[in-house]
Each structure stands twice: as structure tokens, then as C-alpha cells.
XYZ file of C-alpha atoms in Angstrom:
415
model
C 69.457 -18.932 -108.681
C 68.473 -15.452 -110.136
C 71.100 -12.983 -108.085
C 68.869 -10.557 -106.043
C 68.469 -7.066 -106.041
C 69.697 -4.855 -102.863
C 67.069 -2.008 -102.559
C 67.961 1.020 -100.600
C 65.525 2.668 -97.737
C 65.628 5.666 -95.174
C 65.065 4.398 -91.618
C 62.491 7.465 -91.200
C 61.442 9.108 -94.428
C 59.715 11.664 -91.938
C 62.676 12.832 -90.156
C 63.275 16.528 -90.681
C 67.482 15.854 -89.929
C 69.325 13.247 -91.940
C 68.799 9.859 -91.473
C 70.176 6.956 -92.053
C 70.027 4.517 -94.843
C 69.498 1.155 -95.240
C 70.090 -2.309 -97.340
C 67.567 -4.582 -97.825
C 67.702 -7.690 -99.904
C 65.506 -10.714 -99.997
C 66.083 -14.295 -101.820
C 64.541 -17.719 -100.867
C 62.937 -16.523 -97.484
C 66.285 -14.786 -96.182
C 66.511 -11.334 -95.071
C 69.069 -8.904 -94.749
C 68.872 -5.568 -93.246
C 72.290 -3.943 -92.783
C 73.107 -0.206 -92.414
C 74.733 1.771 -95.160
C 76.048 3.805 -92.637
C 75.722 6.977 -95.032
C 72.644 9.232 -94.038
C 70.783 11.800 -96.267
C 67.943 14.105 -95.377
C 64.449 12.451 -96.546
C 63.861 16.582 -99.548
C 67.429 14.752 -100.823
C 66.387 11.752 -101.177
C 64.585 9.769 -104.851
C 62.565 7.036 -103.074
C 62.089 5.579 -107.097
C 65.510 5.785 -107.307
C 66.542 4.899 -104.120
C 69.354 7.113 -104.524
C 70.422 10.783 -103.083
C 69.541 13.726 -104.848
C 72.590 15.596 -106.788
C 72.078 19.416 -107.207
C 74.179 22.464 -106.982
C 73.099 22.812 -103.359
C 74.202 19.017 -102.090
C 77.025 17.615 -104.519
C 77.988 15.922 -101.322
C 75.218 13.516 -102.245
C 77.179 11.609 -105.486
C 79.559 9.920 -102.752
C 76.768 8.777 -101.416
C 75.533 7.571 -104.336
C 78.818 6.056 -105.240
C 79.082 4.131 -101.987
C 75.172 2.530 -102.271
C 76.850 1.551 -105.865
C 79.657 -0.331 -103.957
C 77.515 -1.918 -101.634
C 75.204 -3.304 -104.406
C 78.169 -4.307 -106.567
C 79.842 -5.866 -103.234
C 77.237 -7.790 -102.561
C 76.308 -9.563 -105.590
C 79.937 -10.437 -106.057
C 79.698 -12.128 -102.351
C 76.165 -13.818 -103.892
C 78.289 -15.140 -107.068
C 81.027 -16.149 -105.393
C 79.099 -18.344 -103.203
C 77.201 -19.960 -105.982
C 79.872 -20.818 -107.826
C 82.002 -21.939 -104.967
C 78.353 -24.177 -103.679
C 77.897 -22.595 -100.682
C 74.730 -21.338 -99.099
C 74.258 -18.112 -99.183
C 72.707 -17.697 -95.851
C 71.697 -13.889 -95.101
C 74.072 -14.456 -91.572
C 76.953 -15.566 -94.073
C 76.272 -13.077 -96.508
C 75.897 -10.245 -94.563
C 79.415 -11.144 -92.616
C 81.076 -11.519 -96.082
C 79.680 -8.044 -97.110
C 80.855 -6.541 -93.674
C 84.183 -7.785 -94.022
C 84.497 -6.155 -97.986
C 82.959 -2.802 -96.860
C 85.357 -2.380 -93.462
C 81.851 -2.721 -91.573
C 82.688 -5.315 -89.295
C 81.471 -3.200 -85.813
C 77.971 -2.543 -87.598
C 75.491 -5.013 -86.797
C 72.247 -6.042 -89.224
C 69.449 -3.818 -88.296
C 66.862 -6.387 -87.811
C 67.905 -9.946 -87.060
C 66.948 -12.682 -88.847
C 63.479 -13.764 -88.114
C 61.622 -10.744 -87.620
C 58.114 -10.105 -87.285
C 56.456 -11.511 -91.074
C 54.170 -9.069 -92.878
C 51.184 -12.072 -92.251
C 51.913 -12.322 -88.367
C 51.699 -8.368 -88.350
C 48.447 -8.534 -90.244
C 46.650 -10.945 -87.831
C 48.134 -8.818 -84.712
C 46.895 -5.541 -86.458
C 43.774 -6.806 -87.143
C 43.334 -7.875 -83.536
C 44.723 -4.829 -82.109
C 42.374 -2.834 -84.689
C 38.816 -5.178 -83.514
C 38.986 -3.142 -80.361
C 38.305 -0.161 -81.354
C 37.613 0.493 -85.011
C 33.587 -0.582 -86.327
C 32.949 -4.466 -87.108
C 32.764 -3.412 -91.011
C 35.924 -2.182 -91.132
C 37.307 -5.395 -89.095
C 35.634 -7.381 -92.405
C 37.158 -5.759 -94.686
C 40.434 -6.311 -93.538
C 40.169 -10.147 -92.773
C 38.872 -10.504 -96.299
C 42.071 -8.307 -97.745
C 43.903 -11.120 -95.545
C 42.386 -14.018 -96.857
C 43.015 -13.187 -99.736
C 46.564 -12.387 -99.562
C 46.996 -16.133 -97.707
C 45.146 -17.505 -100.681
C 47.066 -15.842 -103.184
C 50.444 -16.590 -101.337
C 49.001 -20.791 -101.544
C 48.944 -19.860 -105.234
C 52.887 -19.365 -105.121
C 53.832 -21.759 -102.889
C 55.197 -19.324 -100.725
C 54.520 -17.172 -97.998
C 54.468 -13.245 -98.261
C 56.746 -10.803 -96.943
C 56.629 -7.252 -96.693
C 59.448 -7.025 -99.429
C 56.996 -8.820 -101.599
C 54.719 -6.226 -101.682
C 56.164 -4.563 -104.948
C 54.778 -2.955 -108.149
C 54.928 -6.374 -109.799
C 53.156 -8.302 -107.046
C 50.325 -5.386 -107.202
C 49.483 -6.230 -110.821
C 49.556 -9.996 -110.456
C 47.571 -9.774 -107.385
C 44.584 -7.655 -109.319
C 44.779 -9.973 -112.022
C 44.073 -13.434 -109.245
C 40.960 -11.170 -108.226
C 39.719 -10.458 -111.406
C 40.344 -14.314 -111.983
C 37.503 -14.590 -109.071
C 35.718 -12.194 -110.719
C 36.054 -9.110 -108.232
C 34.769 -5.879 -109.672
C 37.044 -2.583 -109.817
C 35.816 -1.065 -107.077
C 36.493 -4.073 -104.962
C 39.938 -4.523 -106.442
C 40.815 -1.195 -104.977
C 39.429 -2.079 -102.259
C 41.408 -4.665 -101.156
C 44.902 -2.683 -102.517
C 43.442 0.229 -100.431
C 43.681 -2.633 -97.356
C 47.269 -3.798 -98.108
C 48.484 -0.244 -98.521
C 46.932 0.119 -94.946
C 48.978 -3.139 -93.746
C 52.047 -1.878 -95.002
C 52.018 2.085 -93.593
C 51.279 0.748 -90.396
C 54.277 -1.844 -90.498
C 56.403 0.617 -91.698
C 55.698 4.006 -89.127
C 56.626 0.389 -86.510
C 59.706 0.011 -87.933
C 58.827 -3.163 -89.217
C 58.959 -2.259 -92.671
C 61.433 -0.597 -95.319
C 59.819 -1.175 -98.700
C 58.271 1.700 -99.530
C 57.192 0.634 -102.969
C 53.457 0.659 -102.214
C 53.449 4.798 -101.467
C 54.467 5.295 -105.480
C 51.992 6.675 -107.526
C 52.261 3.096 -109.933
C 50.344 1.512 -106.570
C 47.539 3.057 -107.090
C 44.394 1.664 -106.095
C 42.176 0.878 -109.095
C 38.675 2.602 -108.928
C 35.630 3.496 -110.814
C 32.654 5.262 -111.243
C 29.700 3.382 -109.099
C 26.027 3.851 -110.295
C 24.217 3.922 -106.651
C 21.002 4.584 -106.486
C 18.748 6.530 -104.007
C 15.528 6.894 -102.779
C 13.154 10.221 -103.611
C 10.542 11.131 -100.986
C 7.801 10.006 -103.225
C 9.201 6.854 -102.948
C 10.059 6.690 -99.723
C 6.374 7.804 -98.934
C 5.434 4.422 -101.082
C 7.542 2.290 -98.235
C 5.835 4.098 -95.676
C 2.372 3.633 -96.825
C 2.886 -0.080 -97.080
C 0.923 -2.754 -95.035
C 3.351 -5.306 -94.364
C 1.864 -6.011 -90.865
C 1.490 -9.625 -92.603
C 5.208 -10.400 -91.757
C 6.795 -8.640 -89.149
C 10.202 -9.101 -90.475
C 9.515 -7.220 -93.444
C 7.367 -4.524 -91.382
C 10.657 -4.026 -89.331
C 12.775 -3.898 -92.070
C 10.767 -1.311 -93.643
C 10.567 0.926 -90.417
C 14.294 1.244 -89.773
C 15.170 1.915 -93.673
C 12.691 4.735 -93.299
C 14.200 5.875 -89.553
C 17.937 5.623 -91.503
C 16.581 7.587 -95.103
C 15.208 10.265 -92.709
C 18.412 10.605 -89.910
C 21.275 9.638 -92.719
C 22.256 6.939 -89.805
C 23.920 3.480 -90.993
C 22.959 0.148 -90.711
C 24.642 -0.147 -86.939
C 23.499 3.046 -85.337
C 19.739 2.307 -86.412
C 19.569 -0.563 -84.750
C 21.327 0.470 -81.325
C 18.771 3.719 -80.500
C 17.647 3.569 -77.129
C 14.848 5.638 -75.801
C 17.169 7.755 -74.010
C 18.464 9.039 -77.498
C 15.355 10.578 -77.892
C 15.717 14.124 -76.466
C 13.879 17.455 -77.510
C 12.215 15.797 -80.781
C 15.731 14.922 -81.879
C 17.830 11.810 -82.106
C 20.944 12.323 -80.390
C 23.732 9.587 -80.874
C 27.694 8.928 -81.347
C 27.934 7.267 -84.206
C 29.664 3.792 -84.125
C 32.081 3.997 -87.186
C 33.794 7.744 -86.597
C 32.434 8.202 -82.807
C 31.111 11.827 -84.004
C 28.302 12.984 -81.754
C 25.184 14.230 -84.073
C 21.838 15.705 -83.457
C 19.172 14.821 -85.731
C 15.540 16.825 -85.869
C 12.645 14.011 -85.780
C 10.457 13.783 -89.131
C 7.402 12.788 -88.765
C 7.614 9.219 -90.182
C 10.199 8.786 -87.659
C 7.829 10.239 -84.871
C 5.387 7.404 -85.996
C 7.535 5.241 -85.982
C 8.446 5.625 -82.648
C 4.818 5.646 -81.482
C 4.226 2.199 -83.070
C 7.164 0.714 -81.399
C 6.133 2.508 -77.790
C 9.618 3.779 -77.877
C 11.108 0.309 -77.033
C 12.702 -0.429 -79.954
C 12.796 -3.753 -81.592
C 15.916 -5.600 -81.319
C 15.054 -8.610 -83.299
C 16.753 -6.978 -86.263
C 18.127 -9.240 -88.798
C 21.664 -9.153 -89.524
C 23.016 -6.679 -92.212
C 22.980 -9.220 -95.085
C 19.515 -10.365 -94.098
C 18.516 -7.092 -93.882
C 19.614 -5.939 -97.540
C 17.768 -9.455 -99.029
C 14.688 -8.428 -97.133
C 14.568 -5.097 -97.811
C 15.067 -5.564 -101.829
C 11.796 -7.852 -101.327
C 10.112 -4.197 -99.517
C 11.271 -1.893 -102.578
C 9.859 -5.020 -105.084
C 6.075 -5.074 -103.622
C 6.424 -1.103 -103.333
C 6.882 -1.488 -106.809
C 10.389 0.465 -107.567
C 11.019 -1.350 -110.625
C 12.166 1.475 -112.547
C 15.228 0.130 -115.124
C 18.034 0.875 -114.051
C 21.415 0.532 -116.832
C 24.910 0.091 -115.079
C 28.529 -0.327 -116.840
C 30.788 -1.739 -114.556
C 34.040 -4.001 -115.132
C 33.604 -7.243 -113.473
C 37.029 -9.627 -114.074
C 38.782 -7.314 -115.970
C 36.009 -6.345 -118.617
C 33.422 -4.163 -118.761
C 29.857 -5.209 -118.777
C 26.705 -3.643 -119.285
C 23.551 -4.900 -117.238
C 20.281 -3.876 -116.652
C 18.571 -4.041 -113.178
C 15.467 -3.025 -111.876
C 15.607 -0.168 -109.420
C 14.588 -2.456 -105.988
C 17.460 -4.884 -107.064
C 20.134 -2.534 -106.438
C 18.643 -1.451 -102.744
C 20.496 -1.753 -99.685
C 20.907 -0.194 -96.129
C 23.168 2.095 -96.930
C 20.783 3.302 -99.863
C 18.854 5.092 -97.659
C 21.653 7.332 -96.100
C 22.624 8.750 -99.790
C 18.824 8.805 -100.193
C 18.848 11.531 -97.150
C 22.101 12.882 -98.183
C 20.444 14.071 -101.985
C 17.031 14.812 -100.579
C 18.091 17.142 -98.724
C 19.988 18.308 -101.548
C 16.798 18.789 -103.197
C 15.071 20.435 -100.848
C 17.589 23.256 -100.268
C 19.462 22.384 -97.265
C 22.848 23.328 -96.839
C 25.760 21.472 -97.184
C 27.165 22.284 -93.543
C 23.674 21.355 -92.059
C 23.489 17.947 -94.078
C 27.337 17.277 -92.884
C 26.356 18.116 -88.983
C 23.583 15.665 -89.460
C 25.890 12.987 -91.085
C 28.490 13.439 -89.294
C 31.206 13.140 -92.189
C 34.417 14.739 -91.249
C 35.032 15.772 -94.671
C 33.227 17.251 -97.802
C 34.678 14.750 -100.058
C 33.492 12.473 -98.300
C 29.764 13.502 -97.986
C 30.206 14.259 -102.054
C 29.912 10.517 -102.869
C 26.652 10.469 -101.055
C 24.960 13.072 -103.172
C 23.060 11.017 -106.177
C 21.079 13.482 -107.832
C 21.297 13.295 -111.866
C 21.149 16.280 -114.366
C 17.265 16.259 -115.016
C 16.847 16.497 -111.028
C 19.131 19.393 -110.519
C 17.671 21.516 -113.387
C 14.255 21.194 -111.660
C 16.076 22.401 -108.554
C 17.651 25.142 -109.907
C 14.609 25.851 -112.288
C 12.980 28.130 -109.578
C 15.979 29.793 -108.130
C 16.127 33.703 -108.936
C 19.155 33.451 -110.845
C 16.996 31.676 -113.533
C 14.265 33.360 -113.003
């Protein structure tokens, strides 16, 4: 048996006083969380490291140091000693041995043995979360979850939050590129597990702090997305599709969502009694922001057609993305379109036409740049979307060079 490593945390890395430290060591599903008894104040403290910070100001710090040495030292010997003496090193045995050495013998382990597991939390979280946070966001993190389970089958053994390391992040990328996961979606999913483990940790539940380094980083890049222009938006609108009514419904809410910037879930929960002074007005489901939204015309129509009851007969999101790709194809939006993305590890080049890469939330970064186009502000467009941040609403706007020159080409600086 490989001797473990004791890692050293602070029980609150937020605390503005000192605070105390703490041993943590993991080996064949036992656990042992024992005080150091030592505390340090989190601006003194190398969470890389896990060791204090010696300066001029706090050489207090190197007996510190020196005593997380002993402790480490201590505690493999205890480890080796009961190896080669063919006893068990349970974490209750070990941790009384390592009391005993250090004169700790009145300080009990932090957390007893059998503590809450890092996949129990999960499947609490996530069913604490599903009562107030949007369904897509509830998706997301049961898929992160499956896939952790699935990957923890692959090692015959179950996860724990100690597990979640710098090593396990890279092996775990590389068992979704092995499924063929883009990037994007790789980051996703880290983004998820970094979630997990913050939220374990402000509990208490959690000391490894290895996923807050900057070598956890989520891997990301560039997405080609596609939007809309009013011309052809104006195609959608002008076609008959009163031939199927799916389709014809389809159509109608893209065009209400591409004019308000609303998603997917708001569209389809208006009520005529968000209809007020030729402007939608609606809480959006995902943030809960309030916004006010002037009524186009198109909209207007819409409206009209529908008698203001609203039809509810929606399909569901992934229907609603298959049928609405079939819209953009008889519109005829089958502009090429070349995207270079990295799909299981390598990048690949594809072509698509333009209605391929259409979905529902195409047509709320096709409001987002038109209105770009047109002039609007960026504080009007963000009232409208209700994005609490400018970064945010950034990765909306889709406009490419050739578009902005045209913009620009009549402004009086140019002129």
C-alpha cells in the first residue's frame, strides 16, 4: 500500500482572525480529519503550499510550519509501522496512534468517520437546488452527476470530496473527450463540480480546496453561434406554414423571443395579463429579474392571430429546436456556415448550413445584435434582457467585422 499524503486546510479560509488548521488524509475509503491545533490568519496562509507564510512581519509562522512537518512525518511513521507490523490501519486507530505521538490525546477528530460523501451531498444539493433555481440549470447538474457516478464505475470506486484533485480533473476531461464531449461542454461540466465542491465546503463539509487553484480551470473555447438579421427574420415571418400547425407555432414564438430577447421558458408562459401598455411585462424564470419589453409589430400580430390566448401546446425544448431547424430550412437560410471546434480532444473543421445550427436560444442573440445594429444602447438592450452583468450580455452580441463597418460607416466620426 502506497503511504498517503496528509494535506493541510484552514477551517474558514474567509475568516478575517486566525483560524485553525486542519489534517486531512485519505487511503482505501478512510478518512481522517484531526486538528493541528496551530491557527494562522487565511493573508498568511499558501493554500498550494499548504503551509504558513514566512516574512519579516510573521516569523512566528516557521513553527508552524515546523509542527505541520511533524505531524506529516508522525503520521506516516504510525502508517509504516502498522504495515509492517500487519495491522490495519484504520483512520480510528491511526488517528489515536497520531494523538498519542503529538501529546493530542484531549483533541478529538473534527469530523467522525462516516460523514456526509461528496455523491450524497450532490443528490441533496441538487434537490435542495430543484426548488428554486430554473429546470435547465437542474439538467445540467444531474448530467455533471451522472457523469461523475459513471466515471467513479470506471475506477471501481466511489468519489470523495478529497478525490477531487488536479490529477482527477485531467483524467476526468480525458473520459469525456473519450465520449466525445466538445470543449465547451468539458468546461461545462468542471464548471458544475467546482459548483459541488464550494458549496460543500462554505457547509463545512469540505477541506480540499484544490479545485479553487488556477490549474482547475475550466477548459473553454471560442463558440461560432449564429444569429438571425431582420431580413431574415422577416423571411420566417412571411412564411405560410398554416399547413402544419406545429411548425406555424414554432415559427410564431421564435419570432415573439428574436423580438423580446425572452428564452425558451418565458415565451411559452405569457399570459394575457402580461400584456400591459403595448409592452410585455414579465419576471423572467432563470434570474427572476422583472423586464418591460415595447411590442413590435410582428409580435402585435402575433398576438392578434392567437386572440391573445396563447397556445400552450408548445413542444418541448428539444422538439422545438428540431422543428424549428426544419422553419429556417424551407425559409431557405442555407447560407455556409465554417466552424472549428475540438470535439474529443482534437480540433475539427465542419461545414454547416446556416438553418442547421438554429436553436431557441438563437433568436435571443439574434435580438441582442440587432439591436446592436440598429443603434440601441447597451443599457436599454440589458433592461430589456434582463442580464445582470455586461459580460454577460457580451456573449450575446454576434455581429462580425463586415457588419460593424456598415454600422459605423454612417456615423459622423467617419464621415
Amino acid at each position: 500500500m502506497i503511504l498517503p499524503e496528509p494535506r493541510f486546510y484552514l477551517k474558514d479560509k474567509n475568516s478575517k482572525e486566525p483560524t485553525l488548521i486542519v489534517m486531512q488524509a485519505k487511503y482505501n475509503g478512510q478518512r481522517i480529519y484531526l486538528s493541528a491545533v496551530e491557527k494562522v490568519n487565511p493573508i498568511d496562509w499558501d493554500f498550494d503550499k499548504q503551509r504558513a507564510i514566512i516574512t519579516r512581519r510573521n516569523l512566528a509562522n516557521a513553527s508552524i510550519n515546523i509542527w505541520l512537518d511533524k505531524m506529516t512525518l508522525d503520521f506516516k511513521t504510525i502508517f509504516r509501522n502498522c504495515l509492517l507490523e500487519e495491522i490495519e490501519p484504520t483512520a480510528i486507530l491511526i488517528t489515536q496512534k497520531l494523538q498519542e505521538k503529538l501529546n493530542l490525546t484531549n483533541t478529538q477528530p473534527l469530523i467522525p468517520i462516516g460523514k456526509e460523501t461528496l455523491f450524497l451531498f450532490i443528490e441533496k444539493y441538487i434537490q435542495e437546488c430543484s426548488g428554486y433555481k430554473s429546470q435547465s440549470t437542474i439538467k445540467t447538474y444531474q448530467s455533471t452527476f451522472k457523469h461523475l457516478k459513471n466515471y467513479s464505475k470506471l475506477l471501481s470506486k466511489e468519489l470523495d470530496f478529497e478525490d477531487i484533485t488536479h490529477d482527477f480533473r485531467n483524467k476526468f476531461i480525458r473520459y469525456l473527450q473519450n465520449l466525445g464531449s466538445g470543449k465547451n461542454t468539458e468546461g461545462k461540466h468542471i464548471k458544475e463540480i467546482k459548483v459541488f465542491m464550494n458549496e460543500a465546503t462554505e457547509r463545512g463539509l469540505n477541506f480540499n480546496l484544490d479545485f479553487r487553484s488556477k490549474s482547475f480551470s475550466k477548459p473553454s473555447e471560442s463558440a461560432t453561434k449564429v444569429f438571425l438579421s431582420m431580413q431574415e427574420i422577416e423571411k420566417l415571418v412571411d412564411l405560410d406554414l398554416s399547413y402544419c400547425k406545429t411548425k406555424e407555432i414554432v415559427r410564431d414564438y421564435f419570432i415573439i423571443s428574436s423580438m423580446s430577447s425572452l428564452r425558451y421558458s418565458d415565451v411559452i408562459d405569457i399570459k394575457e395579463e402580461n400584456i400591459k401598455n403595448d409592452a410585455i411585462h414579465i419576471i423572467t424564470k432563470k434570474t427572476g429579474e422583472q423586464v418591460i419589453i415595447p411590442l413590435s409589430p410582428w409580435i402585435k400580430n402575433i398576438f392578434i392571430k392567437y386572440n391573445y390566448r396563447f397556445e400552450k401546446k408548445i413542444p418541448c425544448n428539444q422538439i422545438f429546436n428540431k422543428v424549428i431547424k426544419e422553419v429556417c430550412k424551407i425559409a431557405g437560410l442555407n447560407e455556409q456556415i465554417t466552424i472549428t471546434k475540438t470535439i474529443g480532444g482534437v480540433k475539427k473543421t465542419i461545414v454547416y448550413m446556416k438553418y442547421e445550427l438554429i436553436s431557441s436560444h438563437s433568436a435571443r442573440r439574434s435580438f441582442v445584435s440587432n439591436c446592436i445594429l440598429a443603434g440601441i444602447g447597451i443599457p436599454q438592450i440589458q433592461l430589456i434582457t434582463g442580464h445582470r452583468s455586461l459580460k454577460t450580455l457580451s456573449l450575446y452580441v454576434r455581429i462580425n467585422q463586415v457588419q460593424n463597418a456598415e454600422r459605423l460607416a454612417n456615423h459622423s466620426f467617419f464621415q
